[in-house]
PDB file of C-alpha atoms in Angstrom:
ATOM      1  CA  MET V   1       0.000   0.000   0.000  1.00  0.00           C
ATOM      2  CA  LYS V   2       2.779   2.437   0.910  1.00  0.00           C
ATOM      3  CA  ARG V   3       4.643   1.755  -2.316  1.00  0.00           C
ATOM      4  CA  THR V   4       1.403   2.157  -4.291  1.00  0.00           C
ATOM      5  CA  VAL V   5       0.844   5.637  -2.833  1.00  0.00           C
ATOM      6  CA  ILE V   6       4.388   6.690  -3.740  1.00  0.00           C
ATOM      7  CA  ILE V   7       4.063   5.322  -7.289  1.00  0.00           C
ATOM      8  CA  ILE V   8       0.745   7.113  -7.870  1.00  0.00           C
ATOM      9  CA  ILE V   9       2.118  10.447  -6.678  1.00  0.00           C
ATOM     10  CA  PHE V  10       5.311   9.864  -8.675  1.00  0.00           C
ATOM     11  CA  PHE V  11       3.370   9.530 -11.927  1.00  0.00           C
ATOM     12  CA  LEU V  12       1.125  12.461 -11.016  1.00  0.00           C
ATOM     13  CA  ALA V  13       4.165  14.639 -10.383  1.00  0.00           C
ATOM     14  CA  THR V  14       5.825  13.494 -13.606  1.00  0.00           C
ATOM     15  CA  GLY V  15       2.672  14.250 -15.586  1.00  0.00           C
ATOM     16  CA  ILE V  16       2.369  17.765 -14.214  1.00  0.00           C
ATOM     17  CA  LEU V  17       6.049  18.567 -14.685  1.00  0.00           C
ATOM     18  CA  CYS V  18       5.997  17.291 -18.278  1.00  0.00           C
ATOM     19  CA  ALA V  19       2.755  19.023 -19.225  1.00  0.00           C
ATOM     20  CA  GLN V  20       2.971  21.688 -21.910  1.00  0.00           C
ATOM     21  CA  SER V  21       0.788  24.618 -20.872  1.00  0.00           C
ATOM     22  CA  ASP V  22       1.150  28.383 -20.710  1.00  0.00           C
ATOM     23  CA  SER V  23      -0.533  28.314 -17.305  1.00  0.00           C
ATOM     24  CA  LEU V  24       1.911  25.784 -15.829  1.00  0.00           C
ATOM     25  CA  ILE V  25       4.201  27.272 -13.158  1.00  0.00           C
ATOM     26  CA  LEU V  26       7.509  25.519 -12.485  1.00  0.00           C
ATOM     27  CA  ARG V  27       9.412  26.023  -9.236  1.00  0.00           C
ATOM     28  CA  LEU V  28      12.959  24.815  -8.522  1.00  0.00           C
ATOM     29  CA  GLY V  29      14.525  25.357  -5.129  1.00  0.00           C
ATOM     30  CA  PHE V  30      17.719  24.769  -3.166  1.00  0.00           C
ATOM     31  CA  SER V  31      17.823  25.212   0.599  1.00  0.00           C
ATOM     32  CA  GLY V  32      19.784  24.575   3.763  1.00  0.00           C
ATOM     33  CA  GLY V  33      19.470  25.198   7.476  1.00  0.00           C
ATOM     34  CA  TYR V  34      18.867  23.706  10.897  1.00  0.00           C
ATOM     35  CA  GLY V  35      17.208  20.434  11.801  1.00  0.00           C
ATOM     36  CA  TYR V  36      16.439  18.728  15.092  1.00  0.00           C
ATOM     37  CA  ARG V  37      15.760  15.035  15.686  1.00  0.00           C
ATOM     38  CA  LEU V  38      12.804  14.263  17.942  1.00  0.00           C
ATOM     39  CA  ALA V  39      13.930  10.824  19.133  1.00  0.00           C
ATOM     40  CA  ASP V  40      13.247   9.956  22.780  1.00  0.00           C
ATOM     41  CA  PRO V  41      16.160   9.266  25.171  1.00  0.00           C
ATOM     42  CA  TYR V  42      17.358   5.674  25.344  1.00  0.00           C
ATOM     43  CA  SER V  43      16.371   3.663  28.403  1.00  0.00           C
ATOM     44  CA  GLY V  44      18.835   1.477  30.283  1.00  0.00           C
ATOM     45  CA  VAL V  45      21.943   3.464  29.285  1.00  0.00           C
ATOM     46  CA  SER V  46      24.139   5.856  31.238  1.00  0.00           C
ATOM     47  CA  GLU V  47      23.474   9.575  31.479  1.00  0.00           C
ATOM     48  CA  GLU V  48      26.809  10.173  29.755  1.00  0.00           C
ATOM     49  CA  LEU V  49      25.718   8.125  26.745  1.00  0.00           C
ATOM     50  CA  ASN V  50      22.310   9.801  26.596  1.00  0.00           C
ATOM     51  CA  ASN V  51      24.026  13.202  26.629  1.00  0.00           C
ATOM     52  CA  TYR V  52      26.256  12.008  23.798  1.00  0.00           C
ATOM     53  CA  ILE V  53      23.209  10.974  21.776  1.00  0.00           C
ATOM     54  CA  SER V  54      21.387  14.237  22.559  1.00  0.00           C
ATOM     55  CA  GLU V  55      24.305  16.223  21.173  1.00  0.00           C
ATOM     56  CA  MET V  56      23.692  14.524  17.821  1.00  0.00           C
ATOM     57  CA  LYS V  57      20.085  15.697  17.608  1.00  0.00           C
ATOM     58  CA  SER V  58      21.036  19.104  16.212  1.00  0.00           C
ATOM     59  CA  LEU V  59      21.595  18.769  12.476  1.00  0.00           C
ATOM     60  CA  PHE V  60      22.752  20.569   9.378  1.00  0.00           C
ATOM     61  CA  VAL V  61      20.183  19.872   6.667  1.00  0.00           C
ATOM     62  CA  TYR V  62      20.103  20.676   2.966  1.00  0.00           C
ATOM     63  CA  GLY V  63      18.132  19.689  -0.099  1.00  0.00           C
ATOM     64  CA  PHE V  64      16.318  20.642  -3.261  1.00  0.00           C
ATOM     65  CA  ASP V  65      12.859  20.317  -4.765  1.00  0.00           C
ATOM     66  CA  LEU V  66      11.137  20.636  -8.133  1.00  0.00           C
ATOM     67  CA  SER V  67       7.406  21.192  -8.453  1.00  0.00           C
ATOM     68  CA  GLY V  68       4.890  22.224 -11.074  1.00  0.00           C
ATOM     69  CA  TYR V  69       1.525  23.950 -10.591  1.00  0.00           C
ATOM     70  CA  TYR V  70      -1.623  24.268 -12.628  1.00  0.00           C
ATOM     71  CA  LYS V  71      -3.514  27.182 -11.091  1.00  0.00           C
ATOM     72  CA  TRP V  72      -3.324  26.413  -7.351  1.00  0.00           C
ATOM     73  CA  ILE V  73      -2.664  22.660  -7.308  1.00  0.00           C
ATOM     74  CA  GLY V  74       0.670  21.034  -8.025  1.00  0.00           C
ATOM     75  CA  ALA V  75       2.919  18.029  -7.604  1.00  0.00           C
ATOM     76  CA  GLY V  76       6.640  17.482  -7.490  1.00  0.00           C
ATOM     77  CA  PHE V  77       9.702  15.844  -6.024  1.00  0.00           C
ATOM     78  CA  ASN V  78      11.841  16.736  -3.024  1.00  0.00           C
ATOM     79  CA  TYR V  79      15.148  15.548  -1.609  1.00  0.00           C
ATOM     80  CA  SER V  80      16.685  16.341   1.766  1.00  0.00           C
ATOM     81  CA  ARG V  81      19.675  15.095   3.716  1.00  0.00           C
ATOM     82  CA  PHE V  82      21.149  15.575   7.155  1.00  0.00           C
ATOM     83  CA  ASN V  83      24.604  14.944   8.553  1.00  0.00           C
ATOM     84  CA  THR V  84      25.563  14.842  12.212  1.00  0.00           C
ATOM     85  CA  LYS V  85      28.556  13.504  14.123  1.00  0.00           C
ATOM     86  CA  ASN V  86      30.023  13.268  17.607  1.00  0.00           C
ATOM     87  CA  ASN V  87      32.907  11.658  19.480  1.00  0.00           C
ATOM     88  CA  LEU V  88      33.735  10.934  23.100  1.00  0.00           C
ATOM     89  CA  ASP V  89      37.205   9.763  24.095  1.00  0.00           C
ATOM     90  CA  SER V  90      36.577   9.253  27.809  1.00  0.00           C
ATOM     91  CA  ILE V  91      33.708   6.767  27.679  1.00  0.00           C
ATOM     92  CA  ILE V  92      34.438   3.156  28.662  1.00  0.00           C
ATOM     93  CA  VAL V  93      33.354   0.550  26.094  1.00  0.00           C
ATOM     94  CA  TYR V  94      32.122  -2.889  27.227  1.00  0.00           C
ATOM     95  CA  ASP V  95      31.452  -6.075  25.264  1.00  0.00           C
ATOM     96  CA  GLU V  96      28.273  -8.173  25.498  1.00  0.00           C
ATOM     97  CA  HIS V  97      29.673  -9.913  28.619  1.00  0.00           C
ATOM     98  CA  LYS V  98      30.257  -6.575  30.422  1.00  0.00           C
ATOM     99  CA  ASN V  99      34.034  -6.839  30.027  1.00  0.00           C
ATOM    100  CA  ILE V 100      35.972  -3.643  29.371  1.00  0.00           C
ATOM    101  CA  VAL V 101      37.407  -3.626  25.844  1.00  0.00           C
ATOM    102  CA  GLY V 102      38.743  -0.071  25.720  1.00  0.00           C
ATOM    103  CA  THR V 103      37.739   3.580  25.645  1.00  0.00           C
ATOM    104  CA  GLY V 104      36.457   6.022  23.075  1.00  0.00           C
ATOM    105  CA  MET V 105      33.623   6.134  20.575  1.00  0.00           C
ATOM    106  CA  SER V 106      32.597   8.165  17.548  1.00  0.00           C
ATOM    107  CA  ASP V 107      29.596   8.245  15.231  1.00  0.00           C
ATOM    108  CA  ARG V 108      28.696   9.901  11.969  1.00  0.00           C
ATOM    109  CA  LEU V 109      25.084   9.703  10.751  1.00  0.00           C
ATOM    110  CA  ASN V 110      23.832  10.438   7.253  1.00  0.00           C
ATOM    111  CA  CYS V 111      20.162  10.205   6.369  1.00  0.00           C
ATOM    112  CA  SER V 112      18.425  11.128   3.113  1.00  0.00           C
ATOM    113  CA  PHE V 113      14.747  11.435   2.245  1.00  0.00           C
ATOM    114  CA  VAL V 114      13.350  11.242  -1.293  1.00  0.00           C
ATOM    115  CA  GLY V 115       9.684  12.039  -1.743  1.00  0.00           C
ATOM    116  CA  ALA V 116       7.010  12.718  -4.343  1.00  0.00           C
ATOM    117  CA  GLY V 117       4.319  15.019  -3.081  1.00  0.00           C
ATOM    118  CA  VAL V 118       1.223  17.111  -3.578  1.00  0.00           C
ATOM    119  CA  TYR V 119       1.663  20.893  -3.351  1.00  0.00           C
ATOM    120  CA  THR V 120      -0.794  23.794  -3.163  1.00  0.00           C
ATOM    121  CA  LEU V 121      -0.055  27.409  -4.078  1.00  0.00           C
ATOM    122  CA  PHE V 122      -1.702  30.401  -2.392  1.00  0.00           C
ATOM    123  CA  TYR V 123      -0.699  33.962  -3.318  1.00  0.00           C
ATOM    124  CA  LEU V 124      -0.871  36.547  -0.537  1.00  0.00           C
ATOM    125  CA  THR V 125      -0.700  39.604  -2.816  1.00  0.00           C
ATOM    126  CA  ARG V 126      -2.163  40.511  -6.197  1.00  0.00           C
ATOM    127  CA  SER V 127       1.344  41.071  -7.510  1.00  0.00           C
ATOM    128  CA  HIS V 128       2.195  37.415  -6.690  1.00  0.00           C
ATOM    129  CA  LEU V 129       5.300  38.511  -4.766  1.00  0.00           C
ATOM    130  CA  PHE V 130       4.390  36.531  -1.638  1.00  0.00           C
ATOM    131  CA  ALA V 131       3.075  32.971  -1.647  1.00  0.00           C
ATOM    132  CA  ILE V 132       2.403  30.214   0.869  1.00  0.00           C
ATOM    133  CA  ILE V 133       3.027  26.674  -0.366  1.00  0.00           C
ATOM    134  CA  PRO V 134       2.020  23.695   1.816  1.00  0.00           C
ATOM    135  CA  CYS V 135       3.009  20.204   0.703  1.00  0.00           C
ATOM    136  CA  VAL V 136       2.715  16.593   1.826  1.00  0.00           C
ATOM    137  CA  SER V 137       5.161  14.017   0.462  1.00  0.00           C
ATOM    138  CA  PRO V 138       5.304  10.287   1.136  1.00  0.00           C
ATOM    139  CA  GLY V 139       8.715   8.875   0.346  1.00  0.00           C
ATOM    140  CA  LEU V 140      11.677   6.790   1.463  1.00  0.00           C
ATOM    141  CA  PHE V 141      14.415   7.273   4.054  1.00  0.00           C
ATOM    142  CA  PHE V 142      17.983   6.087   3.359  1.00  0.00           C
ATOM    143  CA  TYR V 143      20.111   5.716   6.505  1.00  0.00           C
ATOM    144  CA  GLU V 144      23.831   5.172   7.048  1.00  0.00           C
ATOM    145  CA  GLN V 145      25.960   5.233  10.209  1.00  0.00           C
ATOM    146  CA  GLN V 146      29.759   5.065  10.454  1.00  0.00           C
ATOM    147  CA  SER V 147      30.992   4.293  13.975  1.00  0.00           C
ATOM    148  CA  THR V 148      34.025   3.353  16.028  1.00  0.00           C
ATOM    149  CA  ARG V 149      34.113   1.691  19.453  1.00  0.00           C
ATOM    150  CA  ALA V 150      37.433   1.365  21.268  1.00  0.00           C
ATOM    151  CA  GLY V 151      39.282   1.790  17.985  1.00  0.00           C
ATOM    152  CA  GLN V 152      37.200  -0.743  16.041  1.00  0.00           C
ATOM    153  CA  SER V 153      35.266   0.616  13.050  1.00  0.00           C
ATOM    154  CA  PHE V 154      31.982  -0.629  11.633  1.00  0.00           C
ATOM    155  CA  ASN V 155      29.255   0.547   9.269  1.00  0.00           C
ATOM    156  CA  VAL V 156      25.509   0.353   9.793  1.00  0.00           C
ATOM    157  CA  THR V 157      23.022   0.785   6.956  1.00  0.00           C
ATOM    158  CA  ALA V 158      19.269   0.371   6.785  1.00  0.00           C
ATOM    159  CA  LYS V 159      16.947  -0.829   4.094  1.00  0.00           C
ATOM    160  CA  PRO V 160      14.901   2.019   2.571  1.00  0.00           C
ATOM    161  CA  ALA V 161      12.113   2.875   5.019  1.00  0.00           C
ATOM    162  CA  PHE V 162       8.762   4.506   4.319  1.00  0.00           C
ATOM    163  CA  GLY V 163       8.263   8.012   5.682  1.00  0.00           C
ATOM    164  CA  ILE V 164       6.239  11.186   5.283  1.00  0.00           C
ATOM    165  CA  ARG V 165       7.313  14.805   4.937  1.00  0.00           C
ATOM    166  CA  ALA V 166       4.974  17.762   5.545  1.00  0.00           C
ATOM    167  CA  GLY V 167       6.203  21.265   4.800  1.00  0.00           C
ATOM    168  CA  LEU V 168       5.065  24.881   4.702  1.00  0.00           C
ATOM    169  CA  SER V 169       7.052  27.310   2.551  1.00  0.00           C
ATOM    170  CA  ILE V 170       6.809  31.094   2.327  1.00  0.00           C
ATOM    171  CA  ASP V 171       8.154  32.376  -0.996  1.00  0.00           C
ATOM    172  CA  TYR V 172       9.130  35.945  -1.851  1.00  0.00           C
ATOM    173  CA  ARG V 173       9.801  36.773  -5.486  1.00  0.00           C
ATOM    174  CA  LEU V 174      12.485  39.317  -6.322  1.00  0.00           C
ATOM    175  CA  SER V 175      11.668  39.011 -10.017  1.00  0.00           C
ATOM    176  CA  SER V 176       9.570  36.864 -12.323  1.00  0.00           C
ATOM    177  CA  ARG V 177      12.362  34.245 -12.379  1.00  0.00           C
ATOM    178  CA  PHE V 178      14.047  34.394  -8.975  1.00  0.00           C
ATOM    179  CA  GLY V 179      13.173  34.563  -5.289  1.00  0.00           C
ATOM    180  CA  PHE V 180      13.894  33.515  -1.711  1.00  0.00           C
ATOM    181  CA  ASN V 181      12.007  31.305   0.671  1.00  0.00           C
ATOM    182  CA  PHE V 182      11.709  30.159   4.268  1.00  0.00           C
ATOM    183  CA  GLU V 183      10.371  26.695   5.013  1.00  0.00           C
ATOM    184  CA  ALA V 184       9.413  24.678   8.072  1.00  0.00           C
ATOM    185  CA  ALA V 185       9.070  20.931   7.576  1.00  0.00           C
ATOM    186  CA  GLY V 186       8.406  17.870   9.676  1.00  0.00           C
ATOM    187  CA  PHE V 187       9.456  14.280   8.933  1.00  0.00           C
ATOM    188  CA  SER V 188       8.012  11.062  10.321  1.00  0.00           C
ATOM    189  CA  GLY V 189       9.497   7.606   9.952  1.00  0.00           C
ATOM    190  CA  SER V 190      11.480   4.855  11.635  1.00  0.00           C
ATOM    191  CA  ILE V 191      13.824   2.008  10.825  1.00  0.00           C
ATOM    192  CA  ARG V 192      13.963  -1.445  12.365  1.00  0.00           C
ATOM    193  CA  LYS V 193      15.949  -3.657   9.974  1.00  0.00           C
ATOM    194  CA  LEU V 194      19.664  -2.834   9.833  1.00  0.00           C
ATOM    195  CA  GLU V 195      22.753  -4.270   8.216  1.00  0.00           C
ATOM    196  CA  LEU V 196      25.881  -4.292  10.401  1.00  0.00           C
ATOM    197  CA  ASN V 197      29.067  -5.169   8.525  1.00  0.00           C
ATOM    198  CA  ASP V 198      27.058  -7.280   6.020  1.00  0.00           C
ATOM    199  CA  GLU V 199      25.059  -8.981   8.795  1.00  0.00           C
ATOM    200  CA  ASP V 200      21.286  -8.407   9.010  1.00  0.00           C
ATOM    201  CA  ILE V 201      19.926  -7.439  12.427  1.00  0.00           C
ATOM    202  CA  GLU V 202      16.508  -6.310  13.640  1.00  0.00           C
ATOM    203  CA  LYS V 203      16.127  -3.824  16.487  1.00  0.00           C
ATOM    204  CA  GLU V 204      13.612  -4.516  19.242  1.00  0.00           C
ATOM    205  CA  THR V 205      12.820  -0.797  19.410  1.00  0.00           C
ATOM    206  CA  PRO V 206      12.651   1.022  16.048  1.00  0.00           C
ATOM    207  CA  GLU V 207      15.121   3.859  15.461  1.00  0.00           C
ATOM    208  CA  SER V 208      13.096   7.057  15.191  1.00  0.00           C
ATOM    209  CA  LEU V 209      13.735   9.340  12.227  1.00  0.00           C
ATOM    210  CA  HIS V 210      11.228  11.987  13.331  1.00  0.00           C
ATOM    211  CA  ARG V 211      12.614  15.495  12.964  1.00  0.00           C
ATOM    212  CA  VAL V 212      11.805  19.120  12.194  1.00  0.00           C
ATOM    213  CA  ASP V 213      13.707  21.360   9.768  1.00  0.00           C
ATOM    214  CA  PHE V 214      13.912  25.134   9.408  1.00  0.00           C
ATOM    215  CA  THR V 215      15.584  26.201   6.181  1.00  0.00           C
ATOM    216  CA  ILE V 216      16.124  29.191   3.924  1.00  0.00           C
ATOM    217  CA  GLY V 217      16.802  28.938   0.228  1.00  0.00           C
ATOM    218  CA  ILE V 218      16.617  30.314  -3.260  1.00  0.00           C
ATOM    219  CA  ARG V 219      13.855  29.702  -5.775  1.00  0.00           C
ATOM    220  CA  PHE V 220      13.931  29.700  -9.558  1.00  0.00           C
ATOM    221  CA  TYR V 221      10.835  29.938 -11.747  1.00  0.00           C
ATOM    222  CA  PRO V 222      11.893  28.719 -15.227  1.00  0.00           C
TER     223      PRO V 222
END
């Protein structure tokens, strides 16, 4: 069902973007800014480790989107990505038998979202300088984690996971072809099945990918 929804919106977006019409409005944007992960603290771990994880909730996010509109309704594609990292040299690392194996840990997380969504366009002025553009996009998350524990490195990846993005953009046109925008967006999704050094594992508690983004960007109207 989830894949069916994405496929339907994908073809709808492709049809609108490929349509030949004088009334079709195209919008291409690039943006970047601040994101924050909404994951709950882990239970059963030390305060030091929870603080370490909390420090990785603040994110640098960036992305782009392409959408087309006929009158006030539109469809399009969007891509966003976040990167975050942290390291802690003083933490003691234990194995599964509670034996000390060394000290130090580091993590680098990369997560991308690719969506196809439905957009609506509302002008706030007769001159069309200001516009509000809400959108809802089902899509897929792609997750990767590079980590070290006591000097040993490993990679964690996840199979593409279904998610939803909801955004609200405020556009300001400087000319008929160029403008700026501010956007607030929320993401919802989680991952359970992971691959650790080519070995499949399944988490008892899903890894939350919920987050909010606040970005500024530039807009082109070809």
